[in-house]
Short mmCIF file of C-alpha atoms in Angstrom, two decimals:
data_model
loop_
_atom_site.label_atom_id
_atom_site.label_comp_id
_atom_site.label_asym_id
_atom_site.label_seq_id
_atom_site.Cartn_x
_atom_site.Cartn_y
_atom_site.Cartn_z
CA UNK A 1 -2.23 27.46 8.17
CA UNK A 2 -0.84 30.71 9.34
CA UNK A 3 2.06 30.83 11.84
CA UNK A 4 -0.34 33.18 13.75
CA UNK A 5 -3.00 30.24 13.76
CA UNK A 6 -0.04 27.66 15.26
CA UNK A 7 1.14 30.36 17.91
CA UNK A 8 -2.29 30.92 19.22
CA UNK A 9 -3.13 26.77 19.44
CA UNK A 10 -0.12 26.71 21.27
CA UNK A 11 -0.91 29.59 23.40
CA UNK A 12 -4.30 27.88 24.08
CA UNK A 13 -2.52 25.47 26.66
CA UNK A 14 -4.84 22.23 25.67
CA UNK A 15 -3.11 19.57 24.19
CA UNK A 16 -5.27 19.10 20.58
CA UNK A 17 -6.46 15.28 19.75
CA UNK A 18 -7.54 13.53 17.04
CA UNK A 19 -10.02 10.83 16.89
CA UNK A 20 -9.24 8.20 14.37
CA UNK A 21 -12.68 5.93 13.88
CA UNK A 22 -14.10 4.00 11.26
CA UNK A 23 -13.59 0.98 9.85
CA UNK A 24 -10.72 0.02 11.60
CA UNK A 25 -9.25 -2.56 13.89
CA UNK A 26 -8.14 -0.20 16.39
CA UNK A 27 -9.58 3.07 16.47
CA UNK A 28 -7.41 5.89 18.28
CA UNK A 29 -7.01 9.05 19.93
CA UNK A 30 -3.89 10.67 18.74
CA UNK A 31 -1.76 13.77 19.54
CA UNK A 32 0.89 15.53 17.90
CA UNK A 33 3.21 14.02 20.50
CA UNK A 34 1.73 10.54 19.30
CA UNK A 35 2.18 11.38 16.04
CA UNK A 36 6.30 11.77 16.73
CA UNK A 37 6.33 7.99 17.29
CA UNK A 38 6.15 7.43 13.91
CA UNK A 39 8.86 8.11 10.90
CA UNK A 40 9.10 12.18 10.29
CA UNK A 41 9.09 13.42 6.74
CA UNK A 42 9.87 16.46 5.68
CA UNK A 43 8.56 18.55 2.28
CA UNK A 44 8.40 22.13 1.03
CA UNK A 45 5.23 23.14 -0.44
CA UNK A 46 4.23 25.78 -2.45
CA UNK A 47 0.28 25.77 -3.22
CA UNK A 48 -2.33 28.73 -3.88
CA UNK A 49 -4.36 30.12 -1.28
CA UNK A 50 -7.61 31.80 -2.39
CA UNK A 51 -7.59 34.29 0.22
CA UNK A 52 -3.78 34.56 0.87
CA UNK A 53 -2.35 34.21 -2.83
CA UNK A 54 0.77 31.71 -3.05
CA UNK A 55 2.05 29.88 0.30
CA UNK A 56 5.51 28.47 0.82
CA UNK A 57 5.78 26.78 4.00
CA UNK A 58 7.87 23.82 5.58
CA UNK A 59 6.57 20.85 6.77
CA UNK A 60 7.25 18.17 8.82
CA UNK A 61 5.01 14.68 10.57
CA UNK A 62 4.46 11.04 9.38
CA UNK A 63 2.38 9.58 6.10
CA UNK A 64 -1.09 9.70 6.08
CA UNK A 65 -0.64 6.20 5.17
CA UNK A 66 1.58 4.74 8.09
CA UNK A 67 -0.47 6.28 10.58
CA UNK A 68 -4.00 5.00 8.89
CA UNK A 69 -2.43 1.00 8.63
CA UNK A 70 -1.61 1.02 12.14
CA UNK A 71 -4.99 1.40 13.21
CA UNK A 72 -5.87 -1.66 11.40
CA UNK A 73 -8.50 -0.50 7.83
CA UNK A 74 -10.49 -3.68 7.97
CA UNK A 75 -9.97 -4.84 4.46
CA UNK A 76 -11.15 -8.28 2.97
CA UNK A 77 -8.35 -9.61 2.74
CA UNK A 78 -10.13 -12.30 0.19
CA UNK A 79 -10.75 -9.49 -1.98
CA UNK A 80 -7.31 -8.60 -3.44
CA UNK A 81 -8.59 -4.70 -4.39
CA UNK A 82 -11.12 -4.49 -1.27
CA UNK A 83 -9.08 -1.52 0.00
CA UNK A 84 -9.94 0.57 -3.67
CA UNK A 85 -13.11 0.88 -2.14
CA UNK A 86 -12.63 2.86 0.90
CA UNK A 87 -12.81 6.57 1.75
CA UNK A 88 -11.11 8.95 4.14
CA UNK A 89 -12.58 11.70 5.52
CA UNK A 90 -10.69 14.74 7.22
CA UNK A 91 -12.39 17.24 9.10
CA UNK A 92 -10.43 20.26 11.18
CA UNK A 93 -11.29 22.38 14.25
CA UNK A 94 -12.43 25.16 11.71
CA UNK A 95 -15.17 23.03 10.02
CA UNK A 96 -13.07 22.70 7.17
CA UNK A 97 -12.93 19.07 5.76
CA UNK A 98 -11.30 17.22 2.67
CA UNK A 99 -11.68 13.38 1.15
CA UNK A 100 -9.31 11.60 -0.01
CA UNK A 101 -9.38 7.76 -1.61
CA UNK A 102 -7.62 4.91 0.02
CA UNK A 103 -5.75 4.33 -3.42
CA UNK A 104 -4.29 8.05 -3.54
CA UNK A 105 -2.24 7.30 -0.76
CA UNK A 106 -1.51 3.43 -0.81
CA UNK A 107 1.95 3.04 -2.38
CA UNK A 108 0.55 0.28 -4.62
CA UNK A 109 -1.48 2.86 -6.58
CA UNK A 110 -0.96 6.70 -6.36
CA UNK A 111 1.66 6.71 -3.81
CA UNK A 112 0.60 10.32 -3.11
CA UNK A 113 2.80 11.65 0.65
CA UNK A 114 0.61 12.89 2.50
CA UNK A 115 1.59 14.10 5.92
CA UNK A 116 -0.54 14.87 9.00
CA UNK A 117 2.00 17.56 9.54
CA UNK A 118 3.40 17.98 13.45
CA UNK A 119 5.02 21.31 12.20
CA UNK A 120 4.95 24.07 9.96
CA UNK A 121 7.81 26.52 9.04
CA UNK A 122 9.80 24.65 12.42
CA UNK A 123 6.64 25.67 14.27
CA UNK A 124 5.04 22.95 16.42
CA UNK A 125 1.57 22.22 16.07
CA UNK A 126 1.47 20.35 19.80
CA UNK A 127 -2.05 22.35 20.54
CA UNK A 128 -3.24 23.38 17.63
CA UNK A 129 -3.46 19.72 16.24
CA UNK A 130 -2.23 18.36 13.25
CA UNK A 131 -2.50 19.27 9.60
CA UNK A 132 -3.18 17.29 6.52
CA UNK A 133 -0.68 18.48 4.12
CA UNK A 134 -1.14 17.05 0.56
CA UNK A 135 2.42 18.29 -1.23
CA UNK A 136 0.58 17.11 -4.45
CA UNK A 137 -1.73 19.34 -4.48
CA UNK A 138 -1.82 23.00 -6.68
CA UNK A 139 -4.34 24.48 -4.32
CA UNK A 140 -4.22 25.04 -0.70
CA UNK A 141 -7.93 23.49 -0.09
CA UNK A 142 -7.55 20.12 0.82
CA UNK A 143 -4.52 21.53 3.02
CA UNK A 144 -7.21 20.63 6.94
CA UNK A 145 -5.24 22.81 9.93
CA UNK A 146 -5.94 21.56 13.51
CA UNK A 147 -7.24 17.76 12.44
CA UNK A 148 -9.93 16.91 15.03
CA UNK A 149 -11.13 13.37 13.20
CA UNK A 150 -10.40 11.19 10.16
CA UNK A 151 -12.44 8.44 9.30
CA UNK A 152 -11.97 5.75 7.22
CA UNK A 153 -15.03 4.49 5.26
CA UNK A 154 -15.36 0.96 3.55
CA UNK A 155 -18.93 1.32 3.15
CA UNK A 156 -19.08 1.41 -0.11
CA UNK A 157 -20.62 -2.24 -1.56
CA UNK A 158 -18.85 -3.46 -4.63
CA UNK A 159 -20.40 -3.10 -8.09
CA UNK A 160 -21.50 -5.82 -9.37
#
């Protein structure tokens, strides 16, 4: 996301939300400001942009993960690996929109950090929403500015 991009969300004077829905306990409306309540990380990421070449920006917001457990992913909690089987879906203001698997992010398996960022470069992202920032990652793609929605999918039956 440019800095351009986060000055003119903030410029637009609406507070941006995010709806959280799904398969979970206790779906949510979140924004930015709701996203301060939880532990801030901070990372440096360099990734390539197709359009822009190579980015280096700053950012800052809580895991993926801890935000995503507190709404409750129903899980069978008979099933020891029920929670291998779900999907997340991320979809911005722009129409752009990236999936990621449960396991990339639980720190039992991949561990992966990924932020829904609340800032970029010490920029806040207060009305332009949040952004899913994947420090993992080579290219910029899965990198969603302004998160409207994530959803969290167990719909997937086991194989049997």
């Amino acid at each position: 996301m440019s800095q351009s991009l986060a000055a003119a969300g903030t410029a637009a004077g609406v507070m941006a939300e995010l709806a959280l829905t799904g398969d979970l306990a206790r779906p949510a409306g979140l924004t930015v400001s709701d996203l301060l309540a939880w532990p801030q990380h901070r990372v440096r990421v360099s990734f390539e942009c197709a359009t822009s070449g190579v980015q280096h920006h700053g950012f800052e917001g809580p895991l993926l993960h801890d935000v995503l457990t507190a709404a409750g992913p129903v899980f069978d909690a008979a099933r020891r690996k029920d929670r291998l089987r779900f999907l997340i879906a991320v979809t911005g203001a722009d129409g752009h929109h990236a999936l990621l698997s449960w396991a990339e992010i639980d720190p039992d398996f991949g561990r992966a950090p990924v932020l829904l960022a609340v800032s970029i470069d010490d920029t806040p992202l207060d009305r332009a929403g949040p952004q899913l920032v994947l420090p993992q990652d080579r290219w910029g793609a899965r990198h969603i500015s302004g998160i409207d929605a994530i959803r969290v999918d167990g719909g997937y039956t086991p194989w049997t």
